PDB file of N, CA, C and O in Angstrom:
ATOM      1  N   ARG A  18       0.256  20.625  -9.084  1.00 85.00           N
ATOM      2  CA  ARG A  18      -0.645  19.763  -7.212  1.00 85.00           C
ATOM      3  C   ARG A  18       0.460  18.998  -7.779  1.00 85.00           C
ATOM      4  O   ARG A  18      -0.166  18.053  -8.299  1.00 85.00           O
ATOM      5  N   VAL A  19       1.279  17.654  -5.887  1.00 85.00           N
ATOM      6  CA  VAL A  19       0.438  16.478  -6.136  1.00 85.00           C
ATOM      7  C   VAL A  19      -0.830  15.681  -6.349  1.00 85.00           C
ATOM      8  O   VAL A  19      -1.067  16.002  -5.808  1.00 85.00           O
ATOM      9  N   ARG A  20      -0.133  14.772  -7.232  1.00 95.00           N
ATOM     10  CA  ARG A  20      -1.084  14.139  -6.705  1.00 95.00           C
ATOM     11  C   ARG A  20      -1.138  12.458  -6.041  1.00 95.00           C
ATOM     12  O   ARG A  20      -2.106  11.711  -6.342  1.00 95.00           O
ATOM     13  N   ARG A  21       0.061  12.092  -6.298  1.00 96.00           N
ATOM     14  CA  ARG A  21       0.242  10.778  -5.525  1.00 96.00           C
ATOM     15  C   ARG A  21       2.214  10.942  -5.134  1.00 96.00           C
ATOM     16  O   ARG A  21       2.405  11.938  -4.528  1.00 96.00           O
ATOM     17  N   ARG A  22       1.635  10.012  -3.426  1.00 96.00           N
ATOM     18  CA  ARG A  22       2.834   9.510  -2.369  1.00 96.00           C
ATOM     19  C   ARG A  22       3.399   8.144  -2.646  1.00 96.00           C
ATOM     20  O   ARG A  22       2.480   7.582  -3.069  1.00 96.00           O
ATOM     21  N   LEU A  23       4.739   8.384  -2.408  1.00 97.00           N
ATOM     22  CA  LEU A  23       5.193   7.150  -1.810  1.00 97.00           C
ATOM     23  C   LEU A  23       4.889   6.832  -1.254  1.00 97.00           C
ATOM     24  O   LEU A  23       5.784   7.124  -0.049  1.00 97.00           O
ATOM     25  N   MET A  24       5.016   5.611  -0.353  1.00 97.00           N
ATOM     26  CA  MET A  24       4.007   5.173   0.922  1.00 97.00           C
ATOM     27  C   MET A  24       4.615   4.291   1.781  1.00 97.00           C
ATOM     28  O   MET A  24       4.597   3.235   0.882  1.00 97.00           O
ATOM     29  N   ARG A  25       5.503   3.742   2.856  1.00 97.00           N
ATOM     30  CA  ARG A  25       5.541   2.096   3.648  1.00 97.00           C
ATOM     31  C   ARG A  25       4.300   1.970   3.790  1.00 97.00           C
ATOM     32  O   ARG A  25       3.235   2.586   4.407  1.00 97.00           O
ATOM     33  N   VAL A  26       4.144   0.279   2.856  1.00 97.00           N
ATOM     34  CA  VAL A  26       3.033  -0.021   3.384  1.00 97.00           C
ATOM     35  C   VAL A  26       3.331  -1.829   4.189  1.00 97.00           C
ATOM     36  O   VAL A  26       4.501  -2.213   4.174  1.00 97.00           O
ATOM     37  N   ARG A  27       2.783  -2.417   4.807  1.00 96.00           N
ATOM     38  CA  ARG A  27       3.497  -3.849   5.007  1.00 96.00           C
ATOM     39  C   ARG A  27       1.781  -4.630   5.229  1.00 96.00           C
ATOM     40  O   ARG A  27       0.348  -4.009   5.069  1.00 96.00           O
ATOM     41  N   GLY A  28       1.993  -5.854   4.565  1.00 97.00           N
ATOM     42  CA  GLY A  28       0.749  -6.737   3.744  1.00 97.00           C
ATOM     43  C   GLY A  28       1.022  -8.344   4.892  1.00 97.00           C
ATOM     44  O   GLY A  28       1.889  -8.601   5.142  1.00 97.00           O
ATOM     45  N   ARG A  29       0.164  -8.878   5.099  1.00 94.00           N
ATOM     46  CA  ARG A  29      -0.046 -10.367   5.372  1.00 94.00           C
ATOM     47  C   ARG A  29       0.544 -11.107   4.166  1.00 94.00           C
ATOM     48  O   ARG A  29       0.369 -11.166   3.117  1.00 94.00           O
ATOM     49  N   GLY A  30       0.896 -12.687   4.776  1.00 92.00           N
ATOM     50  CA  GLY A  30       1.133 -13.429   3.801  1.00 92.00           C
ATOM     51  C   GLY A  30       2.298 -13.136   2.481  1.00 92.00           C
ATOM     52  O   GLY A  30       3.162 -12.279   2.748  1.00 92.00           O
ATOM     53  N   GLU A  31       2.105 -14.097   1.583  1.00 91.00           N
ATOM     54  CA  GLU A  31       3.898 -13.982   1.049  1.00 91.00           C
ATOM     55  C   GLU A  31       3.423 -12.726  -0.258  1.00 91.00           C
ATOM     56  O   GLU A  31       2.760 -12.359  -0.528  1.00 91.00           O
ATOM     57  N   MET A  32       4.612 -11.945  -0.330  1.00 91.00           N
ATOM     58  CA  MET A  32       5.152 -11.106  -1.576  1.00 91.00           C
ATOM     59  C   MET A  32       4.529 -10.948  -2.721  1.00 91.00           C
ATOM     60  O   MET A  32       4.604 -12.085  -3.152  1.00 91.00           O
ATOM     61  N   PRO A  33       3.722 -10.325  -3.092  1.00 92.00           N
ATOM     62  CA  PRO A  33       2.848 -10.600  -4.299  1.00 92.00           C
ATOM     63  C   PRO A  33       4.302 -10.474  -5.532  1.00 92.00           C
ATOM     64  O   PRO A  33       5.859  -9.435  -4.832  1.00 92.00           O
ATOM     65  N   GLY A  34       4.159 -10.211  -6.431  1.00 94.00           N
ATOM     66  CA  GLY A  34       5.079 -10.478  -7.570  1.00 94.00           C
ATOM     67  C   GLY A  34       5.039  -8.521  -8.372  1.00 94.00           C
ATOM     68  O   GLY A  34       4.128  -7.514  -7.868  1.00 94.00           O
ATOM     69  N   LEU A  35       6.542  -8.497  -8.069  1.00 97.00           N
ATOM     70  CA  LEU A  35       6.138  -6.618  -8.776  1.00 97.00           C
ATOM     71  C   LEU A  35       6.482  -5.700 -10.126  1.00 97.00           C
ATOM     72  O   LEU A  35       7.450  -6.364 -10.714  1.00 97.00           O
ATOM     73  N   PRO A  36       5.866  -5.876 -10.759  1.00 97.00           N
ATOM     74  CA  PRO A  36       5.174  -4.047  -9.673  1.00 97.00           C
ATOM     75  C   PRO A  36       3.877  -4.792  -9.403  1.00 97.00           C
ATOM     76  O   PRO A  36       3.647  -5.712 -10.522  1.00 97.00           O
ATOM     77  N   ALA A  37       2.764  -4.459  -8.751  1.00 97.00           N
ATOM     78  CA  ALA A  37       1.637  -5.701  -8.115  1.00 97.00           C
ATOM     79  C   ALA A  37       0.164  -3.924  -7.471  1.00 97.00           C
ATOM     80  O   ALA A  37       0.777  -3.193  -7.468  1.00 97.00           O
ATOM     81  N   GLY A  38      -0.563  -3.959  -7.832  1.00 98.00           N
ATOM     82  CA  GLY A  38      -1.876  -2.923  -7.946  1.00 98.00           C
ATOM     83  C   GLY A  38      -1.872  -3.031  -6.704  1.00 98.00           C
ATOM     84  O   GLY A  38      -1.845  -4.556  -5.992  1.00 98.00           O
ATOM     85  N   LEU A  39      -2.683  -2.162  -6.388  1.00 98.00           N
ATOM     86  CA  LEU A  39      -3.237  -2.348  -4.773  1.00 98.00           C
ATOM     87  C   LEU A  39      -4.630  -1.577  -4.804  1.00 98.00           C
ATOM     88  O   LEU A  39      -4.813  -0.303  -5.953  1.00 98.00           O
ATOM     89  N   TRP A  40      -5.705  -2.283  -4.631  1.00 98.00           N
ATOM     90  CA  TRP A  40      -6.704  -1.218  -4.648  1.00 98.00           C
ATOM     91  C   TRP A  40      -8.200  -1.717  -3.616  1.00 98.00           C
ATOM     92  O   TRP A  40      -7.273  -2.426  -2.572  1.00 98.00           O
ATOM     93  N   GLN A  41      -8.836  -1.066  -3.482  1.00 98.00           N
ATOM     94  CA  GLN A  41     -10.041  -0.560  -2.567  1.00 98.00           C
ATOM     95  C   GLN A  41     -10.577  -0.833  -3.197  1.00 98.00           C
ATOM     96  O   GLN A  41     -12.065   0.017  -3.464  1.00 98.00           O
ATOM     97  N   GLY A  42     -11.647  -1.777  -2.661  1.00 96.00           N
ATOM     98  CA  GLY A  42     -12.519  -1.886  -2.892  1.00 96.00           C
ATOM     99  C   GLY A  42     -12.860  -2.538  -4.309  1.00 96.00           C
ATOM    100  O   GLY A  42     -11.581  -3.509  -5.337  1.00 96.00           O
ATOM    101  N   ALA A  43     -13.820  -2.097  -6.156  1.00 97.00           N
ATOM    102  CA  ALA A  43     -12.751  -1.520  -7.279  1.00 97.00           C
ATOM    103  C   ALA A  43     -12.797  -1.030  -7.750  1.00 97.00           C
ATOM    104  O   ALA A  43     -12.078  -1.028  -9.603  1.00 97.00           O
ATOM    105  N   LYS A  44     -11.911  -0.279  -7.158  1.00 97.00           N
ATOM    106  CA  LYS A  44     -10.684   1.074  -7.810  1.00 97.00           C
ATOM    107  C   LYS A  44      -9.442   0.757  -6.744  1.00 97.00           C
ATOM    108  O   LYS A  44      -8.912   0.652  -5.779  1.00 97.00           O
ATOM    109  N   GLN A  45      -8.492   0.723  -8.139  1.00 98.00           N
ATOM    110  CA  GLN A  45      -6.662   0.942  -8.432  1.00 98.00           C
ATOM    111  C   GLN A  45      -6.510   2.078  -7.498  1.00 98.00           C
ATOM    112  O   GLN A  45      -6.603   2.907  -7.816  1.00 98.00           O
ATOM    113  N   VAL A  46      -5.882   2.142  -6.248  1.00 98.00           N
ATOM    114  CA  VAL A  46      -5.862   3.485  -5.429  1.00 98.00           C
ATOM    115  C   VAL A  46      -4.112   3.439  -5.164  1.00 98.00           C
ATOM    116  O   VAL A  46      -3.373   4.331  -5.308  1.00 98.00           O
ATOM    117  N   GLY A  47      -3.018   2.508  -5.967  1.00 98.00           N
ATOM    118  CA  GLY A  47      -2.490   2.777  -6.006  1.00 98.00           C
ATOM    119  C   GLY A  47      -0.877   1.710  -6.105  1.00 98.00           C
ATOM    120  O   GLY A  47      -1.500   0.483  -6.990  1.00 98.00           O
ATOM    121  N   GLU A  48       0.212   1.808  -6.419  1.00 98.00           N
ATOM    122  CA  GLU A  48       1.198   0.207  -6.829  1.00 98.00           C
ATOM    123  C   GLU A  48       2.303   0.114  -6.068  1.00 98.00           C
ATOM    124  O   GLU A  48       2.869   1.227  -5.610  1.00 98.00           O
ATOM    125  N   LEU A  49       2.659  -1.333  -5.691  1.00 98.00           N
ATOM    126  CA  LEU A  49       3.905  -1.576  -4.760  1.00 98.00           C
ATOM    127  C   LEU A  49       4.697  -1.915  -5.500  1.00 98.00           C
ATOM    128  O   LEU A  49       4.844  -2.714  -6.225  1.00 98.00           O
ATOM    129  N   ARG A  50       5.594  -0.880  -5.576  1.00 98.00           N
ATOM    130  CA  ARG A  50       6.569  -0.595  -5.962  1.00 98.00           C
ATOM    131  C   ARG A  50       7.748  -1.838  -5.665  1.00 98.00           C
ATOM    132  O   ARG A  50       8.882  -2.065  -6.321  1.00 98.00           O
ATOM    133  N   SER A  51       8.256  -1.649  -4.768  1.00 97.00           N
ATOM    134  CA  SER A  51       9.767  -2.406  -4.108  1.00 97.00           C
ATOM    135  C   SER A  51       8.990  -3.192  -2.620  1.00 97.00           C
ATOM    136  O   SER A  51       7.947  -2.847  -2.024  1.00 97.00           O
ATOM    137  N   ALA A  52       9.654  -4.152  -2.200  1.00 97.00           N
ATOM    138  CA  ALA A  52       8.965  -4.654  -1.260  1.00 97.00           C
ATOM    139  C   ALA A  52       9.868  -5.434  -0.784  1.00 97.00           C
ATOM    140  O   ALA A  52      11.717  -6.085  -1.271  1.00 97.00           O
ATOM    141  N   VAL A  53      10.488  -6.046   0.708  1.00 97.00           N
ATOM    142  CA  VAL A  53      11.223  -7.580   0.752  1.00 97.00           C
ATOM    143  C   VAL A  53      10.567  -8.366   1.600  1.00 97.00           C
ATOM    144  O   VAL A  53       9.445  -7.134   2.580  1.00 97.00           O
ATOM    145  N   GLY A  54      10.681  -9.853   2.251  1.00 95.00           N
ATOM    146  CA  GLY A  54       9.985 -10.341   2.733  1.00 95.00           C
ATOM    147  C   GLY A  54      10.368 -10.726   3.934  1.00 95.00           C
ATOM    148  O   GLY A  54      11.278 -10.456   4.458  1.00 95.00           O
ATOM    149  N   GLY A  55       9.382 -10.950   4.399  1.00 90.00           N
ATOM    150  CA  GLY A  55      10.226 -11.409   6.497  1.00 90.00           C
ATOM    151  C   GLY A  55       8.997 -12.601   7.345  1.00 90.00           C
ATOM    152  O   GLY A  55       7.681 -13.037   6.283  1.00 90.00           O
ATOM    153  N   PRO A  56       8.751 -12.319   8.646  1.00 89.00           N
ATOM    154  CA  PRO A  56       8.080 -13.220   8.525  1.00 89.00           C
ATOM    155  C   PRO A  56       6.527 -12.877   8.681  1.00 89.00           C
ATOM    156  O   PRO A  56       6.036 -12.031   9.530  1.00 89.00           O
ATOM    157  N   GLY A  57       5.513 -13.744   8.318  1.00 90.00           N
ATOM    158  CA  GLY A  57       4.167 -13.699   8.426  1.00 90.00           C
ATOM    159  C   GLY A  57       3.507 -12.151   7.525  1.00 90.00           C
ATOM    160  O   GLY A  57       2.321 -12.208   7.251  1.00 90.00           O
ATOM    161  N   GLY A  58       5.388 -12.182   6.712  1.00 95.00           N
ATOM    162  CA  GLY A  58       4.212 -11.180   5.314  1.00 95.00           C
ATOM    163  C   GLY A  58       5.662 -10.422   4.943  1.00 95.00           C
ATOM    164  O   GLY A  58       6.890 -10.829   4.849  1.00 95.00           O
ATOM    165  N   PHE A  59       5.378  -9.078   4.268  1.00 97.00           N
ATOM    166  CA  PHE A  59       5.990  -8.110   4.275  1.00 97.00           C
ATOM    167  C   PHE A  59       6.261  -6.536   4.544  1.00 97.00           C
ATOM    168  O   PHE A  59       5.206  -6.389   4.637  1.00 97.00           O
ATOM    169  N   THR A  60       7.467  -6.295   3.656  1.00 96.00           N
ATOM    170  CA  THR A  60       6.711  -4.747   3.865  1.00 96.00           C
ATOM    171  C   THR A  60       7.747  -4.142   2.159  1.00 96.00           C
ATOM    172  O   THR A  60       8.533  -4.850   1.898  1.00 96.00           O
ATOM    173  N   GLY A  61       6.954  -2.521   2.348  1.00 97.00           N
ATOM    174  CA  GLY A  61       7.179  -2.306   0.975  1.00 97.00           C
ATOM    175  C   GLY A  61       7.297  -0.855   0.700  1.00 97.00           C
ATOM    176  O   GLY A  61       6.500  -0.217   0.958  1.00 97.00           O
ATOM    177  N   LEU A  62       7.142  -0.556  -0.416  1.00 97.00           N
ATOM    178  CA  LEU A  62       7.207   0.816  -0.851  1.00 97.00           C
ATOM    179  C   LEU A  62       5.918   1.076  -1.884  1.00 97.00           C
ATOM    180  O   LEU A  62       5.971   0.406  -3.029  1.00 97.00           O
ATOM    181  N   ALA A  63       4.695   1.336  -1.722  1.00 98.00           N
ATOM    182  CA  ALA A  63       3.802   1.746  -2.646  1.00 98.00           C
ATOM    183  C   ALA A  63       3.674   3.293  -2.918  1.00 98.00           C
ATOM    184  O   ALA A  63       3.730   4.250  -2.750  1.00 98.00           O
ATOM    185  N   LEU A  64       3.109   3.836  -4.668  1.00 98.00           N
ATOM    186  CA  LEU A  64       2.817   4.607  -4.363  1.00 98.00           C
ATOM    187  C   LEU A  64       1.036   5.024  -5.033  1.00 98.00           C
ATOM    188  O   LEU A  64       0.763   4.261  -5.698  1.00 98.00           O
ATOM    189  N   LEU A  65       1.111   6.071  -4.188  1.00 98.00           N
ATOM    190  CA  LEU A  65      -0.637   6.105  -3.954  1.00 98.00           C
ATOM    191  C   LEU A  65      -1.214   6.973  -4.052  1.00 98.00           C
ATOM    192  O   LEU A  65      -0.318   8.204  -3.928  1.00 98.00           O
ATOM    193  N   SER A  66      -2.348   7.048  -4.805  1.00 97.00           N
ATOM    194  CA  SER A  66      -3.025   8.042  -5.561  1.00 97.00           C
ATOM    195  C   SER A  66      -3.516   9.172  -4.884  1.00 97.00           C
ATOM    196  O   SER A  66      -4.503   8.069  -3.480  1.00 97.00           O
ATOM    197  N   LEU A  67      -3.351  10.637  -3.746  1.00 96.00           N
ATOM    198  CA  LEU A  67      -3.833  10.433  -3.164  1.00 96.00           C
ATOM    199  C   LEU A  67      -5.269  11.359  -3.850  1.00 96.00           C
ATOM    200  O   LEU A  67      -6.025  11.683  -2.841  1.00 96.00           O
ATOM    201  N   VAL A  68      -5.505  11.311  -4.650  1.00 96.00           N
ATOM    202  CA  VAL A  68      -6.514  11.479  -5.256  1.00 96.00           C
ATOM    203  C   VAL A  68      -7.974   9.585  -5.124  1.00 96.00           C
ATOM    204  O   VAL A  68      -9.122  10.563  -4.733  1.00 96.00           O
ATOM    205  N   ASN A  69      -7.647   8.975  -5.243  1.00 96.00           N
ATOM    206  CA  ASN A  69      -8.380   7.805  -4.907  1.00 96.00           C
ATOM    207  C   ASN A  69      -8.041   7.051  -3.861  1.00 96.00           C
ATOM    208  O   ASN A  69      -9.186   6.054  -2.694  1.00 96.00           O
ATOM    209  N   TRP A  70      -7.237   7.160  -3.190  1.00 97.00           N
ATOM    210  CA  TRP A  70      -6.688   6.446  -1.434  1.00 97.00           C
ATOM    211  C   TRP A  70      -7.611   7.004  -0.425  1.00 97.00           C
ATOM    212  O   TRP A  70      -7.609   8.406  -0.700  1.00 97.00           O
ATOM    213  N   GLN A  71      -8.505   6.189   0.173  1.00 97.00           N
ATOM    214  CA  GLN A  71      -9.406   6.557   1.283  1.00 97.00           C
ATOM    215  C   GLN A  71      -7.966   6.201   2.514  1.00 97.00           C
ATOM    216  O   GLN A  71      -8.051   4.819   3.019  1.00 97.00           O
ATOM    217  N   PRO A  72      -7.431   6.843   3.153  1.00 95.00           N
ATOM    218  CA  PRO A  72      -6.359   6.983   4.406  1.00 95.00           C
ATOM    219  C   PRO A  72      -7.293   5.991   5.402  1.00 95.00           C
ATOM    220  O   PRO A  72      -8.988   5.906   5.977  1.00 95.00           O
ATOM    221  N   GLY A  73      -7.259   4.743   6.160  1.00 93.00           N
ATOM    222  CA  GLY A  73      -7.562   4.784   7.248  1.00 93.00           C
ATOM    223  C   GLY A  73      -7.984   3.554   6.316  1.00 93.00           C
ATOM    224  O   GLY A  73      -8.763   2.150   7.312  1.00 93.00           O
ATOM    225  N   ILE A  74      -8.367   2.688   5.517  1.00 96.00           N
ATOM    226  CA  ILE A  74      -8.811   1.358   4.589  1.00 96.00           C
ATOM    227  C   ILE A  74      -7.671   0.475   4.528  1.00 96.00           C
ATOM    228  O   ILE A  74      -7.001   0.982   3.518  1.00 96.00           O
ATOM    229  N   ALA A  75      -8.034  -0.293   4.478  1.00 97.00           N
ATOM    230  CA  ALA A  75      -7.151  -1.246   3.984  1.00 97.00           C
ATOM    231  C   ALA A  75      -7.035  -1.546   2.604  1.00 97.00           C
ATOM    232  O   ALA A  75      -8.053  -1.136   2.309  1.00 97.00           O
ATOM    233  N   MET A  76      -6.087  -2.005   2.278  1.00 98.00           N
ATOM    234  CA  MET A  76      -5.822  -2.328   0.656  1.00 98.00           C
ATOM    235  C   MET A  76      -5.564  -3.716  -0.322  1.00 98.00           C
ATOM    236  O   MET A  76      -5.425  -4.547   0.633  1.00 98.00           O
ATOM    237  N   ALA A  77      -5.713  -4.299  -0.909  1.00 97.00           N
ATOM    238  CA  ALA A  77      -6.205  -5.795  -1.714  1.00 97.00           C
ATOM    239  C   ALA A  77      -5.234  -5.950  -2.721  1.00 97.00           C
ATOM    240  O   ALA A  77      -4.510  -4.846  -3.306  1.00 97.00           O
ATOM    241  N   ARG A  78      -4.566  -6.632  -3.118  1.00 96.00           N
ATOM    242  CA  ARG A  78      -3.969  -7.109  -3.951  1.00 96.00           C
ATOM    243  C   ARG A  78      -4.662  -6.944  -5.768  1.00 96.00           C
ATOM    244  O   ARG A  78      -4.308  -7.542  -6.766  1.00 96.00           O
ATOM    245  N   GLY A  79      -6.243  -6.890  -5.468  1.00 95.00           N
ATOM    246  CA  GLY A  79      -7.350  -7.720  -6.557  1.00 95.00           C
ATOM    247  C   GLY A  79      -8.420  -6.657  -6.101  1.00 95.00           C
ATOM    248  O   GLY A  79      -8.320  -6.008  -4.818  1.00 95.00           O
ATOM    249  N   ALA A  80      -9.024  -6.285  -7.688  1.00 96.00           N
ATOM    250  CA  ALA A  80      -9.939  -5.967  -6.657  1.00 96.00           C
ATOM    251  C   ALA A  80     -11.269  -6.716  -6.255  1.00 96.00           C
ATOM    252  O   ALA A  80     -11.677  -7.541  -6.309  1.00 96.00           O
ATOM    253  N   ASN A  81     -11.425  -6.345  -5.200  1.00 96.00           N
ATOM    254  CA  ASN A  81     -12.677  -5.983  -4.650  1.00 96.00           C
ATOM    255  C   ASN A  81     -12.036  -7.852  -3.953  1.00 96.00           C
ATOM    256  O   ASN A  81     -12.791  -8.568  -3.449  1.00 96.00           O
ATOM    257  N   GLY A  82     -10.864  -7.460  -3.027  1.00 95.00           N
ATOM    258  CA  GLY A  82     -10.231  -8.761  -2.888  1.00 95.00           C
ATOM    259  C   GLY A  82      -9.980  -8.452  -1.314  1.00 95.00           C
ATOM    260  O   GLY A  82     -10.633  -7.952  -0.920  1.00 95.00           O
ATOM    261  N   PRO A  83      -9.547  -9.491  -0.405  1.00 95.00           N
ATOM    262  CA  PRO A  83      -9.504  -8.991   1.321  1.00 95.00           C
ATOM    263  C   PRO A  83      -8.863  -7.710   0.530  1.00 95.00           C
ATOM    264  O   PRO A  83      -7.106  -8.357   0.522  1.00 95.00           O
ATOM    265  N   ALA A  84      -8.964  -7.253   2.280  1.00 96.00           N
ATOM    266  CA  ALA A  84      -8.139  -6.108   2.688  1.00 96.00           C
ATOM    267  C   ALA A  84      -6.316  -6.451   3.334  1.00 96.00           C
ATOM    268  O   ALA A  84      -7.625  -6.857   4.168  1.00 96.00           O
ATOM    269  N   GLU A  85      -5.629  -6.983   2.758  1.00 96.00           N
ATOM    270  CA  GLU A  85      -4.881  -7.703   3.736  1.00 96.00           C
ATOM    271  C   GLU A  85      -3.249  -6.632   3.724  1.00 96.00           C
ATOM    272  O   GLU A  85      -2.217  -7.028   4.070  1.00 96.00           O
ATOM    273  N   ILE A  86      -3.551  -5.459   2.975  1.00 97.00           N
ATOM    274  CA  ILE A  86      -2.461  -4.140   2.907  1.00 97.00           C
ATOM    275  C   ILE A  86      -2.885  -3.131   3.502  1.00 97.00           C
ATOM    276  O   ILE A  86      -3.708  -2.291   3.327  1.00 97.00           O
ATOM    277  N   GLU A  87      -1.905  -2.526   5.068  1.00 97.00           N
ATOM    278  CA  GLU A  87      -2.089  -1.096   4.872  1.00 97.00           C
ATOM    279  C   GLU A  87      -1.262  -0.429   4.912  1.00 97.00           C
ATOM    280  O   GLU A  87       0.467  -0.854   5.304  1.00 97.00           O
ATOM    281  N   VAL A  88      -1.310   1.073   5.227  1.00 97.00           N
ATOM    282  CA  VAL A  88       0.109   2.015   5.315  1.00 97.00           C
ATOM    283  C   VAL A  88       0.878   2.086   6.767  1.00 97.00           C
ATOM    284  O   VAL A  88       0.033   1.925   7.645  1.00 97.00           O
ATOM    285  N   VAL A  89       2.089   2.072   6.806  1.00 95.00           N
ATOM    286  CA  VAL A  89       2.358   2.413   8.142  1.00 95.00           C
ATOM    287  C   VAL A  89       3.069   3.941   7.924  1.00 95.00           C
ATOM    288  O   VAL A  89       3.325   4.259   7.461  1.00 95.00           O
ATOM    289  N   LEU A  90       2.123   3.877   8.970  1.00 86.00           N
ATOM    290  CA  LEU A  90       1.957   5.566   8.763  1.00 86.00           C
ATOM    291  C   LEU A  90       3.380   6.172   9.899  1.00 86.00           C
ATOM    292  O   LEU A  90       3.943   7.204   9.694  1.00 86.00           O
ATOM    293  N   ALA A  91       4.065   6.149  11.299  1.00 76.00           N
ATOM    294  CA  ALA A  91       4.606   6.123  12.057  1.00 76.00           C
ATOM    295  C   ALA A  91       4.785   5.179  13.028  1.00 76.00           C
ATOM    296  O   ALA A  91       4.739   3.933  13.462  1.00 76.00           O
ATOM    297  N   GLU A  92       6.345   4.477  13.320  1.00 69.00           N
ATOM    298  CA  GLU A  92       6.542   3.839  13.560  1.00 69.00           C
ATOM    299  C   GLU A  92       7.273   4.148  15.174  1.00 69.00           C
ATOM    300  O   GLU A  92       7.863   5.581  15.278  1.00 69.00           O
ATOM    301  N   PRO A  93       7.336   3.488  16.550  1.00 66.00           N
ATOM    302  CA  PRO A  93       7.634   4.231  17.570  1.00 66.00           C
ATOM    303  C   PRO A  93       9.408   4.115  17.498  1.00 66.00           C
ATOM    304  O   PRO A  93       9.925   3.102  16.853  1.00 66.00           O
ATOM    305  N   ALA A  94       9.561   5.595  18.071  1.00 65.00           N
ATOM    306  CA  ALA A  94      10.900   5.476  17.894  1.00 65.00           C
ATOM    307  C   ALA A  94      11.559   4.729  18.975  1.00 65.00           C
ATOM    308  O   ALA A  94      10.813   4.032  20.363  1.00 65.00           O
ATOM    309  N   THR A  95      12.798   4.357  18.939  1.00 69.00           N
ATOM    310  CA  THR A  95      13.585   3.802  19.816  1.00 69.00           C
ATOM    311  C   THR A  95      14.731   4.052  19.504  1.00 69.00           C
ATOM    312  O   THR A  95      15.686   4.846  18.888  1.00 69.00           O
ATOM    313  N   VAL A  96      15.775   3.440  21.285  1.00 65.00           N
ATOM    314  CA  VAL A  96      16.993   4.474  21.214  1.00 65.00           C
ATOM    315  C   VAL A  96      18.104   3.268  21.645  1.00 65.00           C
ATOM    316  O   VAL A  96      18.049   1.671  22.249  1.00 65.00           O
TER     317      VAL A  96
END
């Protein structure tokens, strides 16, 4: 049974050192594995626990920290 998934995420501010834990409240839900910085933030790949991660709720860099990292579910198609 699959319990983890590699997902694209986007965050505000400076890119954290890697690997970096991702938290929802007091529960660690995943780990940022790779990232690249850009204007105003970063985009990366995170390995998320499907048991603990709650879709639709932003994640933080530390326990009970400010929620500033979100999963990117889909990008609009460009031609």
